[in-house]
Amino acid sequence: MKFRHGVQGVKLDQQKELSLKHKIKNLPMADELPLKPNFNLNGKKDYNYILNAAQKSQIVDEFDGIPLDKKLKKLRGLKPNMIVACCFDEDPWTTSAMAVLREYTAEVISGLEYAAKACGIKERKIAVATKEEAKFIKSINSEAELILAGDRYPARVLLKKKLYSQNIKAFYIGAQACLALDSAVKEGKVQQDTVVTVAGRGVERWSNVKVPLGTELKTVLKFCGVSDKTKMIITGSSLTGKAVLDLTEPVTPSTRCIIAIKKAKKDISYPCIGCEKCASACVRSIVPWKILKVMKNKKPDPLMLTNVQKCIGCQACSVVCPSGIDLAEVVKKAADLKKSGDFE
Ligand code: SF4
Ligand code: SF4
């Protein structure tokens, strides 16, 4: 993957146009998947009403896999001063959040308002990656209150850091969770589907597909035309996602993308050339090349493994390394070692 080096995080080559070119497609519900009936709630659309709707709708936030009603309840106690809908996709191949915001702008705004009301937060923002995207969304809905997450990876962490430096304690919610909350509050709808980006060199028709929850991954791949030459299927993210071993695995609310890879990554690395790009890319103040050096010792000194426990496994260091060293793995091993206390 190519990169452009910068101050913090990493600027990745984006592969978003192909899946954003068309409207979201609908994958029909398979016969064996039962259609969940709507529910009825009466009364004023206050805190309790919204929480009940989130719970009855069984909404799960796509970013962290946590049931939305639990998140909102917890948040009410924590009293953040801003709620942010994450409508950007930091993975370079994924566009499901962007597509949802583009096609359901009013609904996402409304769902975010309900979430803010449930937590007692006044300030709310829709986070998008770039100025161009902000302009596009404003042209659809001038009411949208936007904030820029930027297009450096990992954007979510960088946005958090930026807001934190401005003394803003923000809470984050997925675009699809906002959309589902809007349907739950207004229409009593249970969350039945999710929008998934299907992309990668092994896919003929890169698309965003609205998929009924529980659909097998292979059905979605077939819908988008997966090549016989596909070597690997990944869900989650092309950087941090997991390889799928069983294509009968179901789509869940957290399945934001399915990526089909034609060429498996070569497992070759070269010696460190001391360029320090890994340190610049890291958003958690870790200096991966130093950790690598320490870990090469027979008995690594734990005092030299600075900040390794702060690693979020974002892979930015590995992506920028011109020597192809899997620094994220080295840092993970160092963190495990430090935690275990298994050294002399
Ligand atoms: S994987 Fe860990 S060490 Fe590497 S850039 Fe991310 S946070 Fe830093
Ligand atoms: S580990 Fe890679 S990115 Fe880091 S200094 Fe060495 S060559 Fe550069």
Coordinates of C-alpha atoms and ligand atoms in Angstrom, one line a residue:
M1 CA 0.0 0.0 0.0
K2 CA 1.4 3.4 -0.9
F3 CA 1.6 6.3 1.6
R4 CA 2.4 9.9 1.9
H5 CA 4.4 10.6 5.0
G6 CA 3.2 13.4 7.4
V7 CA 3.2 14.7 10.9
Q8 CA 0.9 12.3 12.7
G9 CA -0.9 9.3 11.5
V10 CA -0.5 8.3 7.8
K11 CA -2.2 9.4 4.6
L12 CA -3.3 6.3 2.8
D13 CA -4.1 5.9 -0.9
Q14 CA -7.9 5.9 -1.0
Q15 CA -9.8 3.4 -3.0
K16 CA -13.3 4.8 -2.4
E17 CA -14.6 6.0 -5.8
L18 CA -15.6 2.6 -7.2
S19 CA -17.9 1.7 -4.3
L20 CA -19.3 5.2 -3.9
K21 CA -20.1 5.5 -7.7
H22 CA -23.5 3.9 -7.3
K23 CA -26.4 4.1 -4.9
I24 CA -26.6 1.6 -2.1
K25 CA -27.9 -1.7 -3.5
N26 CA -30.4 -3.9 -1.7
L27 CA -29.7 -7.6 -1.1
P28 CA -33.1 -9.4 -0.8
M29 CA -33.9 -11.1 2.5
A30 CA -33.3 -14.8 2.3
D31 CA -36.4 -17.0 3.0
E32 CA -34.8 -18.6 6.0
L33 CA -34.2 -15.3 7.8
P34 CA -37.3 -14.4 9.8
L35 CA -38.6 -10.8 9.4
K36 CA -38.7 -9.2 12.8
P37 CA -42.0 -7.3 13.5
N38 CA -42.2 -3.6 14.3
F39 CA -42.9 -2.5 17.9
N40 CA -45.2 0.1 19.4
L41 CA -44.2 2.7 21.9
N42 CA -46.5 5.4 23.2
G43 CA -45.8 8.7 24.9
K44 CA -43.5 11.7 24.6
K45 CA -40.2 11.1 22.7
D46 CA -38.2 11.8 25.8
Y47 CA -35.1 10.1 27.3
N48 CA -37.0 6.9 28.4
Y49 CA -38.8 6.6 25.1
I50 CA -35.6 6.9 23.1
L51 CA -33.8 4.4 25.3
N52 CA -36.7 1.9 25.0
A53 CA -36.8 2.3 21.3
A54 CA -33.0 1.7 21.0
Q55 CA -33.4 -1.4 23.2
K56 CA -36.4 -2.8 21.4
S57 CA -34.9 -2.2 18.1
Q58 CA -31.8 -4.1 19.2
I59 CA -29.5 -1.5 17.7
V60 CA -25.8 -2.3 17.9
D61 CA -23.3 0.5 17.1
E62 CA -21.3 -0.6 14.1
F63 CA -18.1 1.0 15.3
D64 CA -17.7 -0.9 18.6
G65 CA -20.3 -3.7 18.5
I66 CA -21.9 -2.3 21.7
P67 CA -25.7 -2.2 22.1
L68 CA -26.8 1.4 21.6
D69 CA -29.1 1.5 24.6
K70 CA -26.3 0.5 26.9
K71 CA -24.0 3.1 25.4
L72 CA -26.6 5.9 25.8
K73 CA -27.4 4.9 29.4
K74 CA -23.7 5.0 30.3
L75 CA -23.2 8.2 28.5
R76 CA -25.9 10.0 30.4
G77 CA -23.9 9.4 33.5
L78 CA -20.6 10.5 32.0
K79 CA -22.0 13.8 30.8
P80 CA -19.8 14.4 27.7
N81 CA -20.1 17.8 26.1
M82 CA -20.4 16.7 22.5
I83 CA -21.8 13.7 20.6
V84 CA -20.2 13.0 17.2
A85 CA -21.7 10.8 14.5
C86 CA -18.7 9.1 12.7
C87 CA -19.7 9.4 9.1
F88 CA -16.2 8.7 7.7
D89 CA -14.5 5.4 6.9
E90 CA -10.8 5.4 7.9
D91 CA -10.1 2.2 6.0
P92 CA -9.1 3.1 2.4
W93 CA -11.5 0.6 0.8
T94 CA -14.5 1.1 3.0
T95 CA -17.3 3.7 2.3
S96 CA -20.3 2.3 4.1
A97 CA -20.5 5.2 6.6
M98 CA -20.1 7.8 3.8
A99 CA -22.7 6.1 1.7
V100 CA -25.2 6.0 4.5
L101 CA -24.7 9.7 5.3
R102 CA -25.0 10.6 1.6
E103 CA -28.2 8.7 1.1
Y104 CA -29.9 9.2 4.4
T105 CA -28.6 12.6 5.5
A106 CA -31.8 13.8 7.2
E107 CA -32.3 10.5 9.0
V108 CA -28.7 10.4 10.3
I109 CA -29.1 14.0 11.6
S110 CA -32.4 13.1 13.2
G111 CA -31.0 9.9 14.8
L112 CA -28.1 11.9 16.2
E113 CA -30.5 14.4 17.7
Y114 CA -32.4 11.6 19.4
A115 CA -29.1 10.1 20.7
A116 CA -28.1 13.6 22.0
K117 CA -31.4 14.0 23.7
A118 CA -31.1 10.6 25.3
C119 CA -27.7 11.5 26.8
G120 CA -28.7 15.1 27.7
I121 CA -26.0 16.5 25.3
K122 CA -26.6 19.8 23.6
E123 CA -23.7 19.9 21.1
R124 CA -23.8 17.4 18.3
K125 CA -21.7 17.1 15.1
I126 CA -21.5 14.9 12.0
A127 CA -17.9 14.0 11.4
V128 CA -16.7 13.7 7.8
A129 CA -13.2 13.1 6.5
T130 CA -12.5 15.9 4.0
K131 CA -13.6 19.5 3.1
E132 CA -14.9 18.1 -0.2
E133 CA -17.1 15.6 1.6
A134 CA -18.3 18.4 3.9
K135 CA -19.2 20.5 0.9
F136 CA -21.0 17.6 -0.7
I137 CA -23.1 16.9 2.4
K138 CA -23.9 20.6 2.8
S139 CA -25.2 20.7 -0.7
I140 CA -27.6 17.9 0.2
N141 CA -28.6 19.3 3.6
S142 CA -27.5 22.7 4.7
E143 CA -28.6 22.0 8.3
A144 CA -25.9 19.4 8.8
E145 CA -23.5 20.5 11.6
L146 CA -20.2 19.1 10.4
I147 CA -16.8 18.6 11.8
L148 CA -13.7 17.4 9.9
A149 CA -12.0 14.2 11.0
G150 CA -9.3 14.6 8.4
D151 CA -8.1 12.0 5.9
R152 CA -5.1 10.7 7.9
Y153 CA -5.2 7.3 9.4
P154 CA -6.3 6.5 12.1
A155 CA -8.8 9.4 11.7
R156 CA -10.9 8.5 14.7
V157 CA -8.1 8.6 17.2
L158 CA -6.7 11.8 15.6
L159 CA -10.2 13.4 15.9
K160 CA -10.5 12.4 19.5
K161 CA -7.1 13.9 20.2
K162 CA -8.0 17.1 18.4
L163 CA -11.2 17.5 20.4
Y164 CA -9.6 16.6 23.6
S165 CA -6.9 19.2 23.1
Q166 CA -9.8 21.7 22.9
N167 CA -11.2 20.5 26.2
I168 CA -14.1 18.8 24.4
K169 CA -15.1 15.5 25.9
A170 CA -16.9 13.9 23.0
F171 CA -18.8 10.7 22.6
Y172 CA -18.9 8.8 19.3
I173 CA -21.7 6.9 17.6
G174 CA -21.8 5.2 14.2
A175 CA -23.7 6.6 11.2
Q176 CA -25.7 3.4 10.9
A177 CA -26.6 3.4 14.6
C178 CA -28.0 7.0 14.0
L179 CA -30.0 5.8 11.1
A180 CA -31.4 2.8 12.9
L181 CA -32.3 5.0 16.0
D182 CA -34.2 7.3 13.8
S183 CA -36.3 4.4 12.3
A184 CA -36.8 2.9 15.8
V185 CA -38.0 6.2 17.4
K186 CA -40.2 7.3 14.4
E187 CA -41.5 4.0 13.1
G188 CA -40.8 1.3 15.8
K189 CA -38.5 -0.6 13.4
V190 CA -36.2 -3.3 14.6
Q191 CA -32.7 -3.2 13.1
Q192 CA -32.8 -5.8 10.4
D193 CA -30.0 -4.8 8.0
T194 CA -26.8 -3.0 7.7
V195 CA -24.8 -1.4 4.9
V196 CA -21.6 -3.2 4.0
T197 CA -18.9 -2.2 1.5
V198 CA -17.8 -5.0 -0.7
A199 CA -14.5 -4.2 -2.4
G200 CA -11.1 -5.5 -3.2
R201 CA -9.3 -6.8 -6.4
G202 CA -11.2 -10.0 -6.1
V203 CA -14.6 -8.4 -6.5
E204 CA -16.2 -7.5 -9.8
R205 CA -18.8 -5.0 -8.7
W206 CA -17.5 -2.8 -5.8
S207 CA -20.6 -1.7 -4.0
N208 CA -22.3 -0.7 -0.9
V209 CA -25.0 -3.2 -0.2
K210 CA -27.8 -3.1 2.3
V211 CA -27.7 -6.6 3.7
P212 CA -30.2 -8.3 6.0
L213 CA -28.4 -9.2 9.3
G214 CA -27.6 -12.9 9.5
T215 CA -27.0 -13.3 5.7
E216 CA -24.0 -15.5 5.0
L217 CA -20.9 -13.7 3.8
K218 CA -20.7 -15.9 0.7
T219 CA -24.2 -14.7 -0.4
V220 CA -23.0 -11.1 -0.3
L221 CA -19.9 -11.9 -2.2
K222 CA -21.8 -13.7 -4.8
F223 CA -24.1 -10.7 -5.2
C224 CA -21.1 -8.5 -6.0
G225 CA -19.3 -11.1 -8.2
V226 CA -16.3 -12.6 -6.4
S227 CA -13.5 -13.9 -8.5
D228 CA -12.3 -17.5 -8.4
K229 CA -8.8 -16.2 -8.0
T230 CA -9.6 -14.6 -4.6
K231 CA -6.9 -15.6 -2.1
M232 CA -8.3 -14.1 1.0
I233 CA -11.5 -12.5 2.4
I234 CA -11.2 -10.0 5.2
T235 CA -13.9 -8.3 7.2
G236 CA -13.5 -5.3 9.5
S237 CA -10.8 -3.3 7.7
S238 CA -8.1 -3.9 5.2
L239 CA -5.6 -2.8 7.8
T240 CA -6.8 -4.4 11.0
G241 CA -9.5 -6.7 10.0
K242 CA -9.6 -10.5 10.3
A243 CA -9.2 -13.1 7.6
V244 CA -12.4 -15.1 7.2
L245 CA -12.0 -18.8 7.3
D246 CA -15.7 -19.8 7.0
L247 CA -17.8 -17.9 4.4
T248 CA -21.0 -19.1 6.0
E249 CA -20.3 -16.6 8.8
P250 CA -23.2 -14.2 9.2
V251 CA -23.2 -10.5 8.5
T252 CA -23.6 -8.6 11.9
P253 CA -24.1 -4.9 12.6
S254 CA -20.3 -4.6 12.9
T255 CA -19.6 -5.9 9.4
R256 CA -18.8 -2.6 7.8
C257 CA -16.9 -4.1 4.9
I258 CA -16.0 -7.4 3.1
I259 CA -12.7 -7.2 1.2
A260 CA -11.6 -9.8 -1.3
I261 CA -7.9 -9.9 -1.9
K262 CA -6.4 -11.5 -5.0
K263 CA -2.8 -11.4 -4.0
A264 CA -1.7 -12.6 -0.6
K265 CA 0.7 -10.2 1.2
K266 CA 4.3 -11.3 0.8
D267 CA 5.9 -12.1 4.1
I268 CA 9.2 -10.5 3.4
S269 CA 10.9 -7.8 5.4
Y270 CA 14.3 -6.0 5.3
P271 CA 16.4 -4.5 8.0
C272 CA 15.4 -1.2 9.6
I273 CA 17.0 1.8 7.8
G274 CA 16.3 4.3 10.6
C275 CA 13.9 6.5 8.7
E276 CA 11.7 7.0 11.8
K277 CA 8.5 7.0 9.8
C278 CA 7.0 4.5 12.1
A279 CA 7.5 6.9 15.1
S280 CA 5.9 9.8 13.1
A281 CA 2.9 7.7 12.2
C282 CA 2.2 6.5 15.7
V283 CA -0.7 8.3 17.4
R284 CA 0.1 6.8 20.8
S285 CA 3.6 8.3 21.3
I286 CA 5.3 4.9 20.8
V287 CA 8.6 4.7 18.9
P288 CA 8.2 1.4 17.2
W289 CA 11.8 1.2 15.8
K290 CA 13.2 1.5 19.3
I291 CA 10.9 -1.2 20.6
L292 CA 12.1 -3.4 17.7
K293 CA 15.7 -2.8 18.7
V294 CA 14.9 -3.7 22.4
M295 CA 12.9 -6.8 21.4
K296 CA 15.8 -8.1 19.4
N297 CA 17.8 -8.5 22.6
K298 CA 17.8 -11.9 24.2
K299 CA 16.5 -10.4 27.4
P300 CA 14.6 -7.3 26.5
D301 CA 14.6 -4.7 29.3
P302 CA 11.0 -3.9 30.2
L303 CA 11.9 -0.4 31.2
M304 CA 13.0 0.3 27.6
L305 CA 9.6 -0.8 26.3
T306 CA 8.1 2.7 26.6
N307 CA 4.3 3.2 26.1
V308 CA 3.8 -0.2 24.5
Q309 CA 0.7 -0.8 26.6
K310 CA -0.9 2.2 24.9
C311 CA -0.8 0.5 21.5
I312 CA -4.2 0.3 19.8
G313 CA -3.1 -2.0 17.1
C314 CA -3.9 0.4 14.3
Q315 CA -1.1 -0.8 12.0
A316 CA -0.1 2.7 10.9
C317 CA 3.5 2.0 11.8
S318 CA 3.6 -1.3 9.8
V319 CA 2.0 0.4 6.8
V320 CA 4.6 3.2 6.6
C321 CA 7.6 1.1 7.1
P322 CA 9.6 1.0 3.9
S323 CA 11.4 -2.2 5.1
G324 CA 8.1 -4.0 5.4
I325 CA 8.6 -4.8 9.1
D326 CA 5.4 -5.7 11.0
L327 CA 6.0 -3.3 13.8
A328 CA 2.5 -3.5 15.1
E329 CA 3.2 -7.2 15.8
V330 CA 6.5 -6.4 17.5
V331 CA 4.8 -3.8 19.7
K332 CA 2.0 -6.2 20.6
K333 CA 4.6 -8.8 21.6
A334 CA 6.4 -6.2 23.7
A335 CA 3.2 -5.2 25.4
D336 CA 2.4 -8.9 26.1
L337 CA 5.8 -9.4 27.5
K338 CA 5.6 -6.3 29.7
K339 CA 2.2 -7.4 31.0
S340 CA 3.2 -10.9 31.7
G341 CA 6.2 -9.8 33.8
D342 CA 8.1 -12.7 32.2
F343 CA 11.6 -11.3 32.2
E344 CA 14.6 -11.4 34.5
Ligands
SF4_1 S1 0.0 -0.2 15.9 FE1 0.5 0.6 17.9 S2 2.7 1.2 17.7 FE2 1.8 1.0 15.6 S3 1.1 3.0 15.0 FE3 -0.6 2.0 15.9 S4 -0.6 2.5 18.1 FE4 1.4 3.0 17.3
SF4_2 S1 11.2 0.3 11.5 FE1 10.7 0.8 9.4 S2 9.7 2.8 9.5 FE2 10.7 2.5 11.5 S3 12.6 3.5 11.3 FE3 13.0 1.4 10.7 S4 12.7 1.3 8.5 FE4 11.9 3.3 9.2

